[in-house]
XYZ file of C-alpha atoms in Angstrom:
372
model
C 0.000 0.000 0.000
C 3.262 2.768 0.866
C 4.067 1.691 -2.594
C 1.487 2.379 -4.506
C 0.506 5.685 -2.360
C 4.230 6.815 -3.700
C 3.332 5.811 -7.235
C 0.273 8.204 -6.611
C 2.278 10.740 -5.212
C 4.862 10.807 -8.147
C 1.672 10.788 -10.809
C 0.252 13.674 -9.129
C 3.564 15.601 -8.952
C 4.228 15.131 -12.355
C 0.105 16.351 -13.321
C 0.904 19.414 -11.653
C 4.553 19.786 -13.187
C 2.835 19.554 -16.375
C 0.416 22.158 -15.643
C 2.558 24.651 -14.521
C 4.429 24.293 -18.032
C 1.146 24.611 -19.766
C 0.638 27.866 -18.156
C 4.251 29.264 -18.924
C 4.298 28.383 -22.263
C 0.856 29.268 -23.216
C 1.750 32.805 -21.725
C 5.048 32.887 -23.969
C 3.233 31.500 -27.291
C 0.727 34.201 -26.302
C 3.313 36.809 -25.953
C 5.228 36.099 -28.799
C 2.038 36.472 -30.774
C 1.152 39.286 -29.999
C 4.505 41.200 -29.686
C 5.468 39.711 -33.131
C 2.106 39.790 -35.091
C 2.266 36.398 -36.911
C -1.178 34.972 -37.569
C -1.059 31.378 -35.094
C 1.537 28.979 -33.843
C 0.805 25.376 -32.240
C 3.412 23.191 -29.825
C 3.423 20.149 -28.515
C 5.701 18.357 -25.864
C 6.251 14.834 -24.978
C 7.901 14.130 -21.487
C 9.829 11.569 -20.022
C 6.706 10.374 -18.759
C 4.808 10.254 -21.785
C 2.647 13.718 -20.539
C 1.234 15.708 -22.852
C 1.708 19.648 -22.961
C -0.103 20.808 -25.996
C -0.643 24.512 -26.954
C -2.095 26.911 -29.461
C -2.479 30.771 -29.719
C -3.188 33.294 -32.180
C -5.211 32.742 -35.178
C -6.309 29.744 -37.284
C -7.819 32.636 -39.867
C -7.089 35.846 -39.271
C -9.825 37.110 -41.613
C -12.103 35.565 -39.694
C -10.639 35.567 -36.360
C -10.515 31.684 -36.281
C -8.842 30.852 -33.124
C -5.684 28.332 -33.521
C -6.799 25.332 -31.914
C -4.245 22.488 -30.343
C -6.814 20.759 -33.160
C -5.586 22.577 -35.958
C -3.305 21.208 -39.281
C -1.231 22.394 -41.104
C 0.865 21.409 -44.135
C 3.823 19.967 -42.994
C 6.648 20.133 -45.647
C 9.746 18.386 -45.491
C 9.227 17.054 -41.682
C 6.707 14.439 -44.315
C 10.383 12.653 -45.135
C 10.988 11.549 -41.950
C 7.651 9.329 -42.389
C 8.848 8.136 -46.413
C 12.046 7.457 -44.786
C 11.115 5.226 -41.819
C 8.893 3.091 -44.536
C 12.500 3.043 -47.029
C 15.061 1.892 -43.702
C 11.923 -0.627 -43.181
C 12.025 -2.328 -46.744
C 16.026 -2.071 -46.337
C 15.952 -3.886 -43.137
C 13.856 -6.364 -45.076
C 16.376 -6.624 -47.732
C 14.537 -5.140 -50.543
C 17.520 -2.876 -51.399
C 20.896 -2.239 -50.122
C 22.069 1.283 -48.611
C 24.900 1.634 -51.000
C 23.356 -0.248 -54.238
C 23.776 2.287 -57.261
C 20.583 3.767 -58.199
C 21.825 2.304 -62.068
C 20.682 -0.819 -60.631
C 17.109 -0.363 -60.545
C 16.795 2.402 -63.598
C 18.882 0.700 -65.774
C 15.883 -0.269 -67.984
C 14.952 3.422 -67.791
C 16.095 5.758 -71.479
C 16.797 8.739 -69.357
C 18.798 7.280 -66.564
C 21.940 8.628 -68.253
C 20.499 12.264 -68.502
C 20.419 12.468 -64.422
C 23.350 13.960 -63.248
C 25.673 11.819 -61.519
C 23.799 8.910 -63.119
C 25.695 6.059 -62.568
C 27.254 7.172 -59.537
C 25.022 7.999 -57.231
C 23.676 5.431 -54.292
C 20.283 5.068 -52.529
C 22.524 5.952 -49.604
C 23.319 9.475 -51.268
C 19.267 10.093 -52.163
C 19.023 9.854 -48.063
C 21.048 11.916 -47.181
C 21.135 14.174 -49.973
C 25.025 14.173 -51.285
C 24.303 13.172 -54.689
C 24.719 16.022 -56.672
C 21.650 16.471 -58.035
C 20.259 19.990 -57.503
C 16.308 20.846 -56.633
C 13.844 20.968 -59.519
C 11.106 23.670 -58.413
C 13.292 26.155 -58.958
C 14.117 25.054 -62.419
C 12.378 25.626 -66.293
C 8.850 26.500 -66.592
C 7.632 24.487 -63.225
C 6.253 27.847 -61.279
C 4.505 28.936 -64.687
C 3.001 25.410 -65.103
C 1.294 25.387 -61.204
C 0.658 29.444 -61.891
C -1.518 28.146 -65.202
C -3.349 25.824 -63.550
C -3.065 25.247 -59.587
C -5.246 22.147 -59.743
C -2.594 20.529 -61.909
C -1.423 17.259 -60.601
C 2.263 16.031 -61.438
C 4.113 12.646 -62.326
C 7.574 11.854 -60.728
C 8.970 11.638 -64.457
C 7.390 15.396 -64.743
C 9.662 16.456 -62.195
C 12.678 14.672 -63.561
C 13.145 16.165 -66.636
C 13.933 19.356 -65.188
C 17.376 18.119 -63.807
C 17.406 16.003 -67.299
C 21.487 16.928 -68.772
C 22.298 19.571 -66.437
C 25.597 19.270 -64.630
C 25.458 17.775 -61.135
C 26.501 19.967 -58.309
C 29.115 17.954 -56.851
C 30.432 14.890 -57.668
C 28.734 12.229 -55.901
C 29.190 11.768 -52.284
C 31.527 14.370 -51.956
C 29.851 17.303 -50.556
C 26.115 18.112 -49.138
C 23.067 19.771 -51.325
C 19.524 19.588 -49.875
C 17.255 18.792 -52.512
C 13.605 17.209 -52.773
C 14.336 15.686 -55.979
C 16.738 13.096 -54.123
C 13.780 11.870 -52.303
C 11.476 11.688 -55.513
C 13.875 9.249 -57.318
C 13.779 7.328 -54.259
C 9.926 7.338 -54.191
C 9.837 5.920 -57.300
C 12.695 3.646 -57.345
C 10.992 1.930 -53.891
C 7.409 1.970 -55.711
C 9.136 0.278 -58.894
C 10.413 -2.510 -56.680
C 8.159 -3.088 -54.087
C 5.107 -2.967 -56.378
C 3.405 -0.927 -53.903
C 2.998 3.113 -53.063
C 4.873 4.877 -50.969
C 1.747 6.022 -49.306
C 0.712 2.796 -48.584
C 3.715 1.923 -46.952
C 3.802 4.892 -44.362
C 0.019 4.315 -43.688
C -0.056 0.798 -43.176
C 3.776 0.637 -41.377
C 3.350 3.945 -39.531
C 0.622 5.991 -39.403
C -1.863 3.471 -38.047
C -0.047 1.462 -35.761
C 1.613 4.708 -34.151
C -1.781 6.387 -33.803
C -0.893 9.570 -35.992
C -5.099 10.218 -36.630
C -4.658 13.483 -37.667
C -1.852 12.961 -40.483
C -2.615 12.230 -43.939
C -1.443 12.528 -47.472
C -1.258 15.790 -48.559
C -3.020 15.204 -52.235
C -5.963 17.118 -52.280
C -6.861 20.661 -52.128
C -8.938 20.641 -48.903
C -8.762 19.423 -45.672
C -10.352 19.257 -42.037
C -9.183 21.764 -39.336
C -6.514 22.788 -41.741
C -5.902 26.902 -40.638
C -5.195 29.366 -43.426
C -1.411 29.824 -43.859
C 0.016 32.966 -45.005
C 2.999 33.322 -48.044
C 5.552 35.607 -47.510
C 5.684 38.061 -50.831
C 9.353 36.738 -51.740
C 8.476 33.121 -52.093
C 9.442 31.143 -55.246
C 6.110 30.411 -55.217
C 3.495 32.168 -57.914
C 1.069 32.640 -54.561
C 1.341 35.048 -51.663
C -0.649 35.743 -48.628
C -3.581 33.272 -47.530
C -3.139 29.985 -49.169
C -6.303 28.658 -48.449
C -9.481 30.835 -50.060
C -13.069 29.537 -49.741
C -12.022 26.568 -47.646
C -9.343 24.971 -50.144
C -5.602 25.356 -51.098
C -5.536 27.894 -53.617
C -3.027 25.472 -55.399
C -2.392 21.578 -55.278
C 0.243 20.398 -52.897
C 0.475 16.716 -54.955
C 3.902 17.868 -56.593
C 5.643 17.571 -52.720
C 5.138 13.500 -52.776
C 8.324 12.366 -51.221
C 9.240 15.494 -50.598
C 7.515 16.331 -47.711
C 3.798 14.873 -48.225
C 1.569 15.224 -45.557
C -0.837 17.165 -43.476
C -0.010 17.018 -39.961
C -1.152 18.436 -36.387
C 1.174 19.367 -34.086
C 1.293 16.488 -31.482
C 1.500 14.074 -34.148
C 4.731 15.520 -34.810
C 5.784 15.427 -31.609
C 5.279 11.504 -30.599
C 6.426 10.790 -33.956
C 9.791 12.552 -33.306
C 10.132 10.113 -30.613
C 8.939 6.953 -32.170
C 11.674 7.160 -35.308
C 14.472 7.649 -32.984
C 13.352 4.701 -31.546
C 12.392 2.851 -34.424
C 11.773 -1.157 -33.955
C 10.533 -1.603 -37.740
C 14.188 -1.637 -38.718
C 16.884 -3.052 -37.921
C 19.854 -1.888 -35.164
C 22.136 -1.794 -37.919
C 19.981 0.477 -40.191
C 18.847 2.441 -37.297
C 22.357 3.257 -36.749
C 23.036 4.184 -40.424
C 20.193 6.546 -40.196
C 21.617 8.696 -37.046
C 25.244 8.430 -38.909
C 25.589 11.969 -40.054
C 27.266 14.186 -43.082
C 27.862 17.719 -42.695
C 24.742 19.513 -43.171
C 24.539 23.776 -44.853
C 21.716 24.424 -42.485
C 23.294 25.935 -39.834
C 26.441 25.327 -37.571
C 27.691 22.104 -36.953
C 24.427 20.770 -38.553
C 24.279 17.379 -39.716
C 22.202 15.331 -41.932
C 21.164 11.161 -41.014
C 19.318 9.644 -43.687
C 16.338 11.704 -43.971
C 16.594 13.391 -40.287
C 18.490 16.458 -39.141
C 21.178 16.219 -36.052
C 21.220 19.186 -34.723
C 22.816 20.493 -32.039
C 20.932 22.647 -29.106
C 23.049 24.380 -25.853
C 21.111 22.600 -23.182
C 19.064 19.972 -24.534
C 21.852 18.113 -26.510
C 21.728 16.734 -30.092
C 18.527 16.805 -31.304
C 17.171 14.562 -34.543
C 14.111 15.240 -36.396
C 12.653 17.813 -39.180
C 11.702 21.449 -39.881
C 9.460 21.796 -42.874
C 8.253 24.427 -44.754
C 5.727 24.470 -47.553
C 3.994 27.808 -48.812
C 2.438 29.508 -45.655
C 3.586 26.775 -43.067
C 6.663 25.897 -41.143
C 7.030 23.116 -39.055
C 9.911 21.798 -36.897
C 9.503 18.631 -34.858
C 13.096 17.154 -32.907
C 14.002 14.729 -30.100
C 16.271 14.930 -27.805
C 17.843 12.030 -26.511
C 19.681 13.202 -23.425
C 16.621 14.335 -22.215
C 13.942 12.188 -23.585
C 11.802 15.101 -24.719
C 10.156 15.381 -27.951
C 9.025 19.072 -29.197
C 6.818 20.498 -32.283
C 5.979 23.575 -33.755
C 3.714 24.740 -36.697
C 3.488 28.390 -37.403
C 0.768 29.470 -40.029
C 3.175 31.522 -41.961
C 5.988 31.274 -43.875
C 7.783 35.144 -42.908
C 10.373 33.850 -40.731
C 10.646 38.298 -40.430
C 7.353 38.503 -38.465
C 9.010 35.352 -36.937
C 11.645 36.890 -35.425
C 13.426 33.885 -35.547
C 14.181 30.157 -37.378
C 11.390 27.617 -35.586
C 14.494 25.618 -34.909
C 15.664 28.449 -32.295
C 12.099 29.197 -31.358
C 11.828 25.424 -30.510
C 14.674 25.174 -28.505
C 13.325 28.507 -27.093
C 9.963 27.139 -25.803
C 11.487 23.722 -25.127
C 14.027 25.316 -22.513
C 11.311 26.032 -20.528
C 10.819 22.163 -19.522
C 14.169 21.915 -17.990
C-alpha cells in the first residue's frame, strides 16, 4: 500500500509539473504572438513520462478571427520525409535494397537514366542523405509557370525529372552536401518500382496506423479538415502570396511535394512521432544506426544530416534529430532529444520567418528550454 501511495504521489507531482508548463508556455506562445504579429503557432511536448503539454495561440484565420486550436493542421513540408524514410530503412531492413546499391541498378531499364546527373554514380545511400549532386527541380524551367496556369494541376515523378534532365550535377557524388527534394522523388519511385506498392501505402499501413498519428494524412488534395489558413511571404518562389487557403481549399495543389515532404499534420502528431523514429523497432539496429550516422549539413552550424533526419545540435538539450518543414504559408519543426527524452513540435501558419523573429528551430529550442 506505501508503494502504490508513492506511485500516486509521483503521478500527481508530475500532473501538476505539467500544468505549470502549460501555463508558462501558453503565456510565452501568447506573448510572442502578440509582440510579433504572426497569424497562429501550435506546440506540442512529450515528457519523459509520456505527458502531454499541448498549446495553441493566435489565429487559425485571421480574416475571420478563427482561433488556432491544439486541433488545428497544417501542411507539414519536409518534416513528411521523416515518415517516407522510416517506410524506405523498413524495406532495407527487409532486404529489398541495399544502402549503398547504385541507383543504375534499378533504372537501368529506364532511357533517361543517363540524362540524371551523376547517373551512374550515385547510391540510394546518397538520395538519403542528400550528397548526390543532383540539384532541386522547383526552382528550375517552366515548373512555377506550369502550377501558376493551372493550380489544380497534378504532377508525375517523371514530370519532375526532366527538369534536372542533362544539367551538370553539383558535386560529384558523395563528396559534398546539397539539400534537394528531388533526391527523395527518385527514391519514391525507385521503392514503388520494386516493391510494387505506393509509398503512401507503406507509411500508412507501417506507420501511421499502428503509431496512432489520426490526424496525419497525405497531402493530395486541395482541402482538408481543421486545416488553418497559412500565409505566403511576398518573396516566395512560389506564384502565390498571402492566404493559401481561399473559400475553404488550397488555392493550389500540394500533390507535386510526394516524397518530398507529403503530408498534413497536427502538431502532437509531430511530436510523438519525433520520438517513435528515434526509436524505431521496424528496422533493424544496424539500419537504425546508419540513419543517425551523419554528413555535414549547410543548415546551420555544426548541422548534420542522417538519412532523412536532421542532427542538430541545441546548448542545453543536446543533439537533437528530427525535421523542420516548410511548404507555402507553413513551417514546421519537430526534434528529439535524446539526453533528455523530450520530444518538441511547432507549426506556425506563416511562412515570414521576419514577423518570426526567428528560425522555428531556435524558437523550438526557445519554448522547449522552458521544460528543464
Amino acid at each position: 500500500m506505501k508503494r502504490l501511495g508513492f506511485i500516486y504521489l509521483c503521478l500527481f507531482a508530475f500532473a501538476v509539473q505539467a500544468q505549470d508548463f502549460q501555463k508558462r508556455i501558453q503565456h510565452k506562445l501568447d506573448s510572442l504572438q502578440k509582440q510579433n504579429g504572426f497569424p497562429g503557432i501550435t506546440f506540442c511536448a512529450i515528457l519523459p513520462n509520456n505527458e502531454k503539454i499541448i498549446v495553441a495561440s493566435g489565429w487559425a484565420d485571421s480574416l475571420s478571427k478563427t482561433p488556432m486550436s491544439t486541433e488545428s493542421r497544417m501542411l507539414s513540408g519536409s518534416n513528411g520525409k521523416t515518415l517516407f524514410i522510416a517506410a524506405a530503412l523498413k524495406l532495407a531492413s527487409e532486404g529489398v535494397f541495399s544502402l549503398d546499391d547504385k541507383i543504375s541498378k534499378y533504372l537501368g531499364d529506364e532511357p533517361w537514366l543517363n540524362r540524371l546527373p551523376n547517373a551512374q554514380s550515385v547510391t540510394m545511400r546518397m538520395l538519403m542523405n542528400h550528397t548526390s549532386g543532383i540539384e532541386e527541380y522547383y526552382t528550375l524551367g517552366n515548373f512555377m509557370e506550369l502550377v501558376k496556369a493551372d493550380p489544380e494541376r497534378s504532377f508525375k515523378p517523371y514530370d519532375t525529372f526532366k527538369y534536372i534532365f542533362d544539367r551538370k550535377p553539383l558535386f560529384e557524388a558523395g563528396s559534398q552536401w546539397g539539400y534537394s527534394d528531388t533526391n527523395f522523388i527518385l527514391l519514391g519511385y525507385i521503392l514503388e518500382k520494386i516493391s510494387g506498392r505506393s509509398m503512401y501505402e507503406w507509411v500508412q499501413e507501417a506507420f501511421i496506423q499502428p503509431y496512432g498519428l489520426s490526424r496525419t494524412e497525405p497531402s493530395l488534395r486541395m482541402s482538408f479538415e481543421h486545416l488553418a489558413t497559412g500565409y505566403g511571404r511576398a518573396n516566395s518562389p512560389f506564384p502565390f502570396h498571402g492566404a493559401m487557403v481561399k473559400e475553404g481549399q488550397l488555392v493550389f495543389n500540394p500533390q507535386f511535394e510526394w516524397m518530398g515532404g507529403g503530408f498534413v499534420s497536427q502538431v502532437q502528431d509531430l511530436a510523438y512521432w519525433a520520438k517513435a523514429l528515434y526509436n524505431l523497432k521496424e528496422i533493424s539496429p544496424e539500419i537504425r544506426a546508419d540513419m543517425k550516422k551523419k554528413v555535414p549539413a549547410k543548415t546551420g552550424k555544426n548541422h548534420g544530416y542522417g538519412l532523412g533526419i536532421q542532427i542538430r545540435p541545441s546548448g542545453t538539450l543536446g543533439e537533437s534529430y528530427g525535421h523542420s518543414g516548410w511548404f507555402p504559408g507553413y513551417l514546421t519543426d519537430a526534434a528529439y532529444f535524446p539526453d533528455k527524452d523530450i520530444s518538441v513540435a511547432i507549426q506556425l501558419n506563416t511562412d515570414d520567418i521576419a514577423k518570426i523573429k526567428s528560425s522555428p528551430y531556435d524558437l523550438l529550442q526557445f519554448i522547449a528550454n522552458i521544460l528543464l
